[in-house]
Amino acid sequence: MFIGAIADDLTGATDLCLMLARGGMRVVQVIGVPEAAFDFGAADAVVVALKSRTVPKEDAVAQSLAAARRLLDAGARQIFFKYCSTFDSTDEGNIGPVTEALLEATGAALTIACPAFPANGRTVYRGHLFVGDLLLSDSSMKDHPLTPMRDANLVRVLGRQTALPVGLVGYETVEKGAGAIRAAFDRAGGEGLRMLIVDAVTDDQLRAIGKAAAGLKLVTGGSGVAIGLPANFGFQEGAASAHPFSAPAGRAAIIAGSCSAATRRQIAAARAAGVPALKVDPQEIAEGRMTAEAAARWAIGSDHATPLVFSSDDPAEVARAQAALGRDEAGALVEHLLAEVAVRLRAAGFRRFVVAGGETSGAVTHALGPKALAIGPEIDPGVPWTVSLGDDEPVALALKSGNFGTDDFFLKAWDLLR
């Protein structure tokens, strides 16, 4: 194994798997910390998908360290800590604390933090993260229900999460290529810096950053920075020997829990195209007026090819539910119900699921129980189809980060399975 990766949510893990597979690697995605007896086979890269983005930082650190130790014991030469391209976190964590712990576990003197993903409009310039043409703090992420991002300066954001010194490798250096970037790493290490935000606005710059990171024991960032890592181990882009992808036959459904602007647009586009949709509300769940049984029964009774069950809502309505129920309780109620809906649908013969939202994807996948996923065709940048491995009744899953995908994502995803 060349690269052992730890992702703080499920959709981020599949996104990273896709990037490494594009780079020529044979990739396996594992759900949760693998057991000691887990066989990684001939994988060049293994991505462990955790559900640690919004858990207490102590739990995130413990889970990440357990995954890192398992990967290192299996021979991983480089550890990659993957988080969202919008740097989803709070001032308490979890990116900084997990990075600190992984620096110690790997014995690394220094690491980088680069969430840039230009294909999806995430770029970093002078240490500031942009979403399209907007600063992160001006984007819809400022209203995220769990990790509102109200500061676009990543040096400041990361600096509030860690006591270790944080620095910046700026655009002018990155533009000069891998040699200049590597020299900047060396200078920063000599100055005692431990974490470096790295600017990137193009894929070519990400490739240069990846090349410069060849000697780092630990790399952190979004999946974009992984674009240059496989080449460090002799792999060529597009030469992946992927698992054969065969989607199981069966009914299909869409389950959406993300409240991001992108997912809300995708829901609107699907409904405008005639997709039947059932909205579940956390207040109704808490009062017993909406149950998983009722939602599943509605989907099973639909004569449409892809019924949609969703909890996504605008920020004002999310705030109302959180005020009434508590932030964590409102989210947990919805996640539990949507996961239970997926279980009931599978029992009724559904085998193909599109799931929107990192937390929702984690809950649904945990409930369905696959131990590993094979990566299939790409629907939109960063979002592939996957199929569960080792199941008697495999399911096809498209696990979409809330912010990813074009407006017609829910409509076109199925075309790749025909």
XYZ file of C-alpha atoms in Angstrom:
418
model
C 0.000 0.000 0.000
C 1.368 3.373 -1.014
C -1.248 5.803 0.314
C -3.391 5.260 3.383
C -6.114 7.881 3.633
C -8.514 8.917 6.362
C -11.632 10.845 5.337
C -13.818 12.636 7.858
C -17.014 11.687 6.064
C -18.264 9.164 3.556
C -18.853 11.403 0.543
C -15.380 12.869 0.953
C -13.945 9.369 0.978
C -15.575 8.402 -2.322
C -14.453 11.711 -3.811
C -10.855 10.952 -2.811
C -11.089 7.367 -4.074
C -12.139 8.689 -7.454
C -9.191 11.100 -7.580
C -6.645 8.407 -6.693
C -8.176 5.968 -9.173
C -7.910 8.603 -11.899
C -4.230 8.797 -11.019
C -3.760 5.131 -11.897
C -4.105 3.501 -8.476
C -6.159 0.491 -7.468
C -8.288 1.892 -4.663
C -10.479 0.327 -1.989
C -12.782 2.348 0.237
C -13.380 0.910 3.701
C -16.309 1.956 5.882
C -15.068 2.670 9.386
C -11.773 1.624 10.951
C -10.927 -1.759 9.413
C -10.494 -4.747 11.663
C -7.045 -6.281 12.020
C -8.111 -9.220 9.841
C -9.411 -7.022 7.001
C -7.755 -7.981 3.712
C -6.704 -4.930 1.689
C -5.756 -7.211 -1.186
C -3.630 -5.653 -3.898
C -4.854 -2.107 -3.245
C -2.366 0.653 -3.985
C -4.395 3.057 -1.873
C -6.924 2.480 0.885
C -9.361 5.190 1.975
C -10.971 4.762 5.381
C -14.304 6.568 5.576
C -15.121 7.862 9.049
C -18.046 9.915 10.317
C -15.904 12.299 12.321
C -16.451 15.747 10.833
C -18.897 17.003 13.444
C -18.379 14.655 16.383
C -16.613 15.962 19.512
C -12.971 16.604 18.678
C -11.758 13.979 21.159
C -13.774 11.340 19.301
C -12.548 12.582 15.926
C -8.947 12.333 17.082
C -9.441 8.845 18.522
C -11.110 7.514 15.365
C -8.511 9.094 13.087
C -5.594 7.745 15.103
C -7.087 4.242 15.094
C -7.441 4.393 11.313
C -3.906 5.777 10.882
C -2.368 3.034 13.004
C -4.192 0.356 11.003
C -3.010 1.864 7.718
C 0.564 2.282 8.910
C 0.617 -1.293 10.187
C -0.528 -2.389 6.720
C 2.463 -0.634 5.162
C 1.115 2.745 4.052
C 4.013 4.967 2.992
C 2.088 8.217 3.201
C -0.969 9.181 5.255
C -3.574 11.514 3.757
C -6.160 13.262 5.938
C -9.083 14.301 3.774
C -11.671 16.919 4.754
C -14.172 19.002 2.835
C -13.115 21.465 0.162
C -15.032 24.106 2.105
C -12.935 23.363 5.229
C -16.073 22.526 7.227
C -15.147 22.895 10.900
C -15.579 25.059 13.967
C -13.105 27.068 16.028
C -12.810 24.048 18.336
C -11.961 21.623 15.522
C -11.886 19.109 14.090
C -9.289 19.699 11.368
C -6.604 21.198 13.591
C -6.784 18.665 16.455
C -6.826 15.673 14.094
C -3.886 17.070 12.110
C -1.924 17.602 15.330
C -2.527 13.985 16.357
C -1.561 12.626 12.936
C 1.639 14.686 12.896
C 2.643 12.979 16.133
C 1.530 9.518 14.988
C 3.493 9.700 11.751
C 6.503 11.500 13.226
C 6.105 14.195 10.578
C 7.718 17.557 11.257
C 5.396 19.472 8.944
C 2.309 19.039 6.817
C 0.196 21.028 4.380
C -3.480 21.980 4.340
C -4.899 22.533 0.855
C -8.681 22.177 0.366
C -8.644 23.567 -3.199
C -10.782 21.755 -5.802
C -10.955 24.016 -8.882
C -13.264 21.654 -10.806
C -15.920 22.369 -8.187
C -15.105 26.056 -7.804
C -12.998 25.790 -4.635
C -9.785 27.777 -4.873
C -7.320 29.177 -2.340
C -5.641 32.544 -3.003
C -3.460 34.371 -0.477
C -4.730 31.970 2.126
C -8.395 32.792 1.480
C -10.828 30.102 0.365
C -13.209 30.953 -2.470
C -16.395 29.153 -3.490
C -16.795 30.162 -7.098
C -16.414 33.946 -7.165
C -17.341 34.352 -3.501
C -15.226 34.269 -0.407
C -16.162 31.261 1.710
C -17.570 33.644 4.312
C -19.926 35.154 1.703
C -21.078 31.806 0.306
C -23.989 29.677 1.463
C -21.529 27.940 3.811
C -21.926 30.854 6.210
C -25.338 29.371 7.073
C -24.292 25.717 7.377
C -26.346 24.268 10.261
C -23.407 22.423 11.866
C -20.252 24.156 10.668
C -21.048 27.742 9.632
C -17.964 29.138 7.868
C -17.746 32.878 8.506
C -14.019 33.452 7.997
C -12.411 32.790 4.608
C -8.846 33.250 5.860
C -7.699 29.660 6.398
C -4.532 30.649 8.229
C -6.740 32.294 10.848
C -9.286 29.469 10.855
C -6.686 26.748 11.325
C -4.763 28.896 13.793
C -7.805 29.003 16.077
C -7.994 25.204 16.055
C -4.409 24.395 16.972
C -1.597 25.637 19.172
C 0.951 24.657 16.501
C 2.352 27.434 14.263
C 0.487 27.852 10.962
C 1.955 29.470 7.852
C 1.186 30.095 4.180
C 2.755 29.093 0.874
C 1.432 31.833 -1.380
C 0.370 31.928 -5.001
C 3.609 33.473 -6.275
C 5.584 30.518 -4.943
C 3.093 27.896 -6.099
C 3.089 29.352 -9.611
C 6.832 28.667 -9.881
C 6.337 24.923 -9.619
C 7.214 21.944 -7.475
C 10.823 22.914 -6.797
C 9.885 26.322 -5.406
C 7.074 24.813 -3.351
C 9.378 22.182 -1.875
C 11.921 24.880 -1.003
C 9.140 26.813 0.742
C 8.308 23.690 2.774
C 11.948 23.406 3.819
C 12.156 27.081 4.817
C 8.932 26.852 6.797
C 10.195 23.784 8.631
C 13.384 25.629 9.506
C 11.287 28.446 10.953
C 9.381 26.010 13.163
C 6.084 26.087 11.266
C 4.102 22.828 11.448
C 1.067 23.385 9.207
C 1.041 25.272 5.906
C -1.999 26.542 4.038
C -1.089 26.275 0.351
C -2.638 28.449 -2.363
C -4.006 26.720 -5.489
C -6.324 27.924 -8.238
C -5.678 25.378 -11.037
C -5.268 21.632 -11.387
C -1.730 22.118 -12.681
C -0.869 23.906 -9.443
C -2.368 21.010 -7.483
C -0.175 18.603 -9.442
C 2.874 20.696 -8.583
C 1.883 20.744 -4.908
C 1.424 16.986 -4.987
C 4.875 16.525 -6.512
C 6.401 18.769 -3.852
C 4.663 16.691 -1.167
C 6.471 13.509 -2.205
C 8.628 13.511 0.923
C 5.893 14.399 3.406
C 4.740 11.628 5.714
C 1.403 13.393 6.180
C -0.644 15.372 3.655
C -3.987 17.014 4.472
C -6.568 18.681 2.290
C -9.497 18.182 -0.011
C -9.417 15.498 -2.668
C -8.077 17.977 -5.226
C -4.530 17.997 -3.849
C -4.429 14.201 -4.270
C -4.354 14.700 -8.029
C -0.552 14.848 -7.940
C 0.193 12.145 -5.374
C -0.049 8.882 -7.394
C 2.693 10.050 -9.780
C 5.104 10.185 -6.838
C 4.822 6.402 -6.644
C 5.197 5.784 -10.379
C 1.533 5.704 -11.406
C 0.137 7.358 -14.518
C -3.170 9.184 -14.800
C -5.925 7.144 -16.396
C -4.156 3.795 -15.925
C -6.265 2.521 -13.005
C -7.137 -1.153 -12.766
C -10.498 -0.617 -11.100
C -12.916 -3.184 -9.757
C -15.415 -4.237 -12.436
C -18.531 -2.154 -11.849
C -21.892 -3.828 -12.203
C -24.890 -2.124 -10.662
C -27.355 -4.546 -9.089
C -30.839 -4.708 -10.532
C -33.656 -3.312 -8.453
C -35.687 -0.200 -7.732
C -34.061 3.201 -7.163
C -34.553 6.059 -4.719
C -33.121 9.466 -3.828
C -32.532 10.351 -0.173
C -31.452 13.922 0.582
C -30.531 15.340 3.970
C -28.173 18.139 2.996
C -29.430 21.701 3.396
C -26.801 23.159 1.073
C -27.867 25.523 -1.682
C -26.673 23.041 -4.329
C -28.782 20.189 -2.979
C -31.827 22.418 -2.648
C -31.450 23.386 -6.313
C -31.134 19.718 -7.265
C -34.320 18.907 -5.376
C -36.140 21.770 -7.095
C -34.936 20.593 -10.526
C -36.059 17.026 -9.830
C -39.492 18.122 -8.640
C -39.887 20.411 -11.639
C -39.170 17.386 -13.856
C -41.961 15.407 -12.211
C -40.048 13.414 -9.599
C -42.438 12.766 -6.671
C -40.998 14.064 -3.403
C -41.825 13.597 0.259
C -40.450 16.158 2.704
C -39.741 15.041 6.263
C -39.609 17.661 9.002
C -37.683 17.199 12.269
C -40.538 18.671 14.318
C -42.965 16.174 12.793
C -40.526 13.348 13.516
C -40.146 14.457 17.135
C -43.928 14.578 17.559
C -44.450 11.181 15.918
C -46.367 12.605 12.964
C -43.715 11.359 10.519
C -42.137 7.909 10.807
C -39.652 5.902 8.767
C -42.373 3.337 8.144
C -44.691 5.964 6.656
C -41.962 7.518 4.494
C -40.817 4.140 3.200
C -44.398 3.073 2.516
C -44.889 6.242 0.466
C -41.758 5.526 -1.628
C -42.615 1.866 -2.113
C -46.094 2.824 -3.289
C -44.781 5.352 -5.815
C -45.012 4.335 -9.458
C -42.144 6.676 -10.396
C -38.701 5.261 -11.202
C -36.914 7.348 -8.549
C -39.016 8.681 -5.650
C -37.319 11.348 -3.515
C -37.411 11.525 0.289
C -35.785 14.672 1.649
C -35.333 16.811 4.725
C -33.393 19.627 3.040
C -34.649 23.095 3.909
C -33.637 26.736 3.786
C -31.502 28.209 6.590
C -34.417 29.953 8.328
C -36.409 26.731 8.647
C -33.333 24.808 9.790
C -32.736 27.436 12.478
C -36.372 27.155 13.579
C -36.080 23.392 14.027
C -32.772 23.712 15.853
C -34.206 26.316 18.202
C -37.119 24.053 19.040
C -35.273 20.743 19.324
C -31.598 21.577 19.773
C -29.020 21.587 16.995
C -27.720 18.057 17.507
C -31.117 16.540 18.263
C -32.732 17.970 15.125
C -29.967 16.566 12.940
C -29.939 13.187 14.678
C -33.703 12.768 14.282
C -33.515 13.354 10.548
C -30.423 11.193 9.983
C -31.893 8.283 11.920
C -35.182 8.448 10.029
C -33.573 8.691 6.583
C -31.239 5.794 7.402
C -34.172 3.678 8.541
C -36.046 4.574 5.347
C -33.103 3.252 3.306
C -33.110 -0.031 5.272
C -36.840 -0.495 4.701
C -36.494 0.295 0.996
C -33.707 -2.239 0.564
C -35.904 -4.867 2.229
C -38.585 -3.978 -0.341
C -36.252 -4.555 -3.298
C -34.606 -1.160 -3.770
C -30.949 -1.620 -4.780
C -29.910 1.770 -6.189
C -29.640 4.866 -4.016
C -28.522 8.441 -4.553
C -27.816 10.001 -1.150
C -27.131 13.729 -0.706
C -25.206 15.100 2.259
C -22.121 13.889 4.081
C -23.849 13.239 7.411
C -26.826 11.612 5.691
C -24.570 9.440 3.533
C -22.723 8.276 6.608
C -25.932 7.413 8.431
C -27.462 5.588 5.446
C -24.327 3.602 4.681
C -23.863 2.651 8.326
C -27.453 1.422 8.426
C -27.135 -0.578 5.206
C -23.937 -2.100 6.556
C -21.407 -2.500 3.710
C -17.804 -2.914 4.867
C -16.205 -1.663 1.651
C -17.081 0.003 -1.659
C -15.764 -0.319 -5.201
C -15.583 2.880 -7.233
C -17.584 3.141 -10.439
C -18.288 5.788 -13.097
C -18.147 9.501 -12.275
C -21.457 11.365 -12.336
C -20.089 14.853 -11.662
C -16.666 16.027 -10.436
C -16.003 14.302 -7.137
C -19.120 12.088 -7.180
C -18.884 8.523 -8.508
C -21.246 5.616 -8.362
C -20.069 2.932 -5.965
C -21.135 -0.650 -5.336
C -20.885 -2.459 -2.015
C -18.342 -5.261 -1.754
C -18.798 -8.549 0.091
C -22.583 -8.269 0.455
C -25.031 -11.064 -0.333
C -27.344 -8.348 -1.657
C -25.078 -5.565 -3.002
C -26.381 -2.042 -3.456
C -25.285 0.758 -5.769
C -24.688 4.035 -3.932
C -24.003 7.535 -5.232
C -22.900 9.419 -2.124
C -22.954 13.136 -2.839
C -21.473 15.885 -0.735
C -24.191 18.455 -0.219
C -22.328 21.173 -2.112
C -21.392 19.034 -5.140
C -23.115 18.337 -8.425
C -24.951 20.235 -11.139
C -28.594 21.179 -10.749
C -29.723 18.138 -12.799
C -27.649 15.671 -10.743
C -30.653 13.730 -9.409
C -32.005 13.369 -12.924
C -28.892 12.295 -14.820
C -27.151 10.033 -12.297
C -29.193 7.013 -13.357
C -28.096 7.215 -17.000
C -24.710 5.756 -16.084
C -26.328 2.579 -14.722
C -28.205 1.614 -17.896
